[in-house]
mmCIF file with all atom_site columns, C-alpha atoms in Angstrom:
data_model
loop_
_atom_site.group_PDB
_atom_site.id
_atom_site.type_symbol
_atom_site.label_atom_id
_atom_site.label_alt_id
_atom_site.label_comp_id
_atom_site.label_asym_id
_atom_site.label_entity_id
_atom_site.label_seq_id
_atom_site.pdbx_PDB_ins_code
_atom_site.Cartn_x
_atom_site.Cartn_y
_atom_site.Cartn_z
_atom_site.occupancy
_atom_site.B_iso_or_equiv
_atom_site.pdbx_formal_charge
_atom_site.auth_seq_id
_atom_site.auth_comp_id
_atom_site.auth_asym_id
_atom_site.auth_atom_id
_atom_site.pdbx_PDB_model_num
ATOM 1  C CA . UNK A 1 1  ? 0.000   0.000  0.000  1.00 51.00 ? 1  UNK A CA 1
ATOM 2  C CA . UNK A 1 2  ? 2.481   2.606  -1.100 1.00 62.00 ? 2  UNK A CA 1
ATOM 3  C CA . UNK A 1 3  ? 0.047   4.437  -3.358 1.00 81.00 ? 3  UNK A CA 1
ATOM 4  C CA . UNK A 1 4  ? -1.319  7.833  -2.427 1.00 86.00 ? 4  UNK A CA 1
ATOM 5  C CA . UNK A 1 5  ? 0.094   10.756 -0.558 1.00 92.00 ? 5  UNK A CA 1
ATOM 6  C CA . UNK A 1 6  ? 0.932   10.531 3.137  1.00 91.00 ? 6  UNK A CA 1
ATOM 7  C CA . UNK A 1 7  ? -2.222  12.549 3.854  1.00 92.00 ? 7  UNK A CA 1
ATOM 8  C CA . UNK A 1 8  ? -4.352  10.080 1.875  1.00 93.00 ? 8  UNK A CA 1
ATOM 9  C CA . UNK A 1 9  ? -2.810  7.129  3.695  1.00 92.00 ? 9  UNK A CA 1
ATOM 10 C CA . UNK A 1 10 ? -3.397  8.802  7.064  1.00 92.00 ? 10 UNK A CA 1
ATOM 11 C CA . UNK A 1 11 ? -7.011  9.532  6.161  1.00 94.00 ? 11 UNK A CA 1
ATOM 12 C CA . UNK A 1 12 ? -7.499  5.878  5.165  1.00 93.00 ? 12 UNK A CA 1
ATOM 13 C CA . UNK A 1 13 ? -5.964  4.682  8.440  1.00 91.00 ? 13 UNK A CA 1
ATOM 14 C CA . UNK A 1 14 ? -8.264  6.954  10.439 1.00 92.00 ? 14 UNK A CA 1
ATOM 15 C CA . UNK A 1 15 ? -11.302 5.799  8.467  1.00 95.00 ? 15 UNK A CA 1
ATOM 16 C CA . UNK A 1 16 ? -10.335 2.164  9.068  1.00 93.00 ? 16 UNK A CA 1
ATOM 17 C CA . UNK A 1 17 ? -9.955  2.853  12.786 1.00 91.00 ? 17 UNK A CA 1
ATOM 18 C CA . UNK A 1 18 ? -13.400 4.454  12.975 1.00 94.00 ? 18 UNK A CA 1
ATOM 19 C CA . UNK A 1 19 ? -14.851 1.516  11.045 1.00 95.00 ? 19 UNK A CA 1
ATOM 20 C CA . UNK A 1 20 ? -13.363 -0.855 13.627 1.00 93.00 ? 20 UNK A CA 1
ATOM 21 C CA . UNK A 1 21 ? -15.016 1.129  16.430 1.00 94.00 ? 21 UNK A CA 1
ATOM 22 C CA . UNK A 1 22 ? -18.338 0.967  14.590 1.00 96.00 ? 22 UNK A CA 1
ATOM 23 C CA . UNK A 1 23 ? -17.991 -2.804 14.230 1.00 96.00 ? 23 UNK A CA 1
ATOM 24 C CA . UNK A 1 24 ? -17.284 -3.167 17.956 1.00 95.00 ? 24 UNK A CA 1
ATOM 25 C CA . UNK A 1 25 ? -20.266 -0.950 18.822 1.00 96.00 ? 25 UNK A CA 1
ATOM 26 C CA . UNK A 1 26 ? -22.515 -3.105 16.610 1.00 97.00 ? 26 UNK A CA 1
ATOM 27 C CA . UNK A 1 27 ? -21.151 -6.250 18.253 1.00 96.00 ? 27 UNK A CA 1
ATOM 28 C CA . UNK A 1 28 ? -21.950 -4.863 21.714 1.00 97.00 ? 28 UNK A CA 1
ATOM 29 C CA . UNK A 1 29 ? -25.506 -4.004 20.611 1.00 97.00 ? 29 UNK A CA 1
ATOM 30 C CA . UNK A 1 30 ? -25.984 -7.582 19.415 1.00 97.00 ? 30 UNK A CA 1
ATOM 31 C CA . UNK A 1 31 ? -24.392 -9.108 22.502 1.00 97.00 ? 31 UNK A CA 1
ATOM 32 C CA . UNK A 1 32 ? -26.309 -6.871 24.935 1.00 97.00 ? 32 UNK A CA 1
ATOM 33 C CA . UNK A 1 33 ? -29.629 -6.073 23.219 1.00 96.00 ? 33 UNK A CA 1
ATOM 34 C CA . UNK A 1 34 ? -31.122 -4.640 26.413 1.00 97.00 ? 34 UNK A CA 1
ATOM 35 C CA . UNK A 1 35 ? -28.282 -2.174 27.022 1.00 97.00 ? 35 UNK A CA 1
ATOM 36 C CA . UNK A 1 36 ? -28.977 1.533  26.700 1.00 97.00 ? 36 UNK A CA 1
ATOM 37 C CA . UNK A 1 37 ? -27.084 3.744  24.266 1.00 96.00 ? 37 UNK A CA 1
ATOM 38 C CA . UNK A 1 38 ? -25.032 5.197  27.116 1.00 97.00 ? 38 UNK A CA 1
ATOM 39 C CA . UNK A 1 39 ? -24.156 1.705  28.377 1.00 97.00 ? 39 UNK A CA 1
ATOM 40 C CA . UNK A 1 40 ? -23.004 0.706  24.881 1.00 96.00 ? 40 UNK A CA 1
ATOM 41 C CA . UNK A 1 41 ? -20.896 3.866  24.617 1.00 95.00 ? 41 UNK A CA 1
ATOM 42 C CA . UNK A 1 42 ? -19.393 3.053  28.008 1.00 95.00 ? 42 UNK A CA 1
ATOM 43 C CA . UNK A 1 43 ? -18.438 -0.398 26.766 1.00 95.00 ? 43 UNK A CA 1
ATOM 44 C CA . UNK A 1 44 ? -16.886 1.081  23.640 1.00 94.00 ? 44 UNK A CA 1
ATOM 45 C CA . UNK A 1 45 ? -14.997 3.651  25.712 1.00 92.00 ? 45 UNK A CA 1
ATOM 46 C CA . UNK A 1 46 ? -13.671 0.962  28.080 1.00 91.00 ? 46 UNK A CA 1
ATOM 47 C CA . UNK A 1 47 ? -12.586 -1.167 25.130 1.00 89.00 ? 47 UNK A CA 1
ATOM 48 C CA . UNK A 1 48 ? -10.753 1.746  23.519 1.00 88.00 ? 48 UNK A CA 1
ATOM 49 C CA . UNK A 1 49 ? -8.796  2.320  26.728 1.00 85.00 ? 49 UNK A CA 1
ATOM 50 C CA . UNK A 1 50 ? -7.974  -1.332 27.406 1.00 84.00 ? 50 UNK A CA 1
ATOM 51 C CA . UNK A 1 51 ? -7.179  -2.813 23.997 1.00 73.00 ? 51 UNK A CA 1
ATOM 52 C CA . UNK A 1 52 ? -3.569  -3.594 23.013 1.00 68.00 ? 52 UNK A CA 1
ATOM 53 C CA . UNK A 1 53 ? -1.861  -0.381 21.997 1.00 66.00 ? 53 UNK A CA 1
ATOM 54 C CA . UNK A 1 54 ? -4.088  1.793  24.174 1.00 64.00 ? 54 UNK A CA 1
ATOM 55 C CA . UNK A 1 55 ? -2.470  4.781  25.926 1.00 63.00 ? 55 UNK A CA 1
ATOM 56 C CA . UNK A 1 56 ? -2.048  2.895  29.219 1.00 59.00 ? 56 UNK A CA 1
ATOM 57 C CA . UNK A 1 57 ? 1.471   1.899  28.170 1.00 55.00 ? 57 UNK A CA 1
ATOM 58 C CA . UNK A 1 58 ? 1.062   -1.824 28.821 1.00 55.00 ? 58 UNK A CA 1
ATOM 59 C CA . UNK A 1 59 ? 0.470   -2.874 25.238 1.00 53.00 ? 59 UNK A CA 1
ATOM 60 C CA . UNK A 1 60 ? 1.156   -6.454 24.246 1.00 58.00 ? 60 UNK A CA 1
ATOM 61 C CA . UNK A 1 61 ? 3.472   -7.102 21.329 1.00 61.00 ? 61 UNK A CA 1
ATOM 62 C CA . UNK A 1 62 ? 6.624   -5.696 19.860 1.00 62.00 ? 62 UNK A CA 1
ATOM 63 C CA . UNK A 1 63 ? 7.285   -2.233 18.434 1.00 62.00 ? 63 UNK A CA 1
ATOM 64 C CA . UNK A 1 64 ? 7.285   -2.055 14.670 1.00 63.00 ? 64 UNK A CA 1
ATOM 65 C CA . UNK A 1 65 ? 10.680  -1.995 12.998 1.00 67.00 ? 65 UNK A CA 1
ATOM 66 C CA . UNK A 1 66 ? 9.136   -0.757 9.752  1.00 66.00 ? 66 UNK A CA 1
ATOM 67 C CA . UNK A 1 67 ? 10.454  2.793  10.117 1.00 64.00 ? 67 UNK A CA 1
ATOM 68 C CA . UNK A 1 68 ? 13.533  2.093  12.237 1.00 55.00 ? 68 UNK A CA 1
#
């Protein structure tokens, strides 16, 4: 995926990230059909803060060597 300008690639990455959040939100709605909208948003928020790579600094995995 080397096509496009850096700005286009960044925009695509951000769109893909938002799509992933939408998929998770939909999954939570299906898993918890009785949950309110605020409960679903709370679940999404918690997931965003606890997933690997989240800002907590305890991410699992190895740093990329792609740009080293």
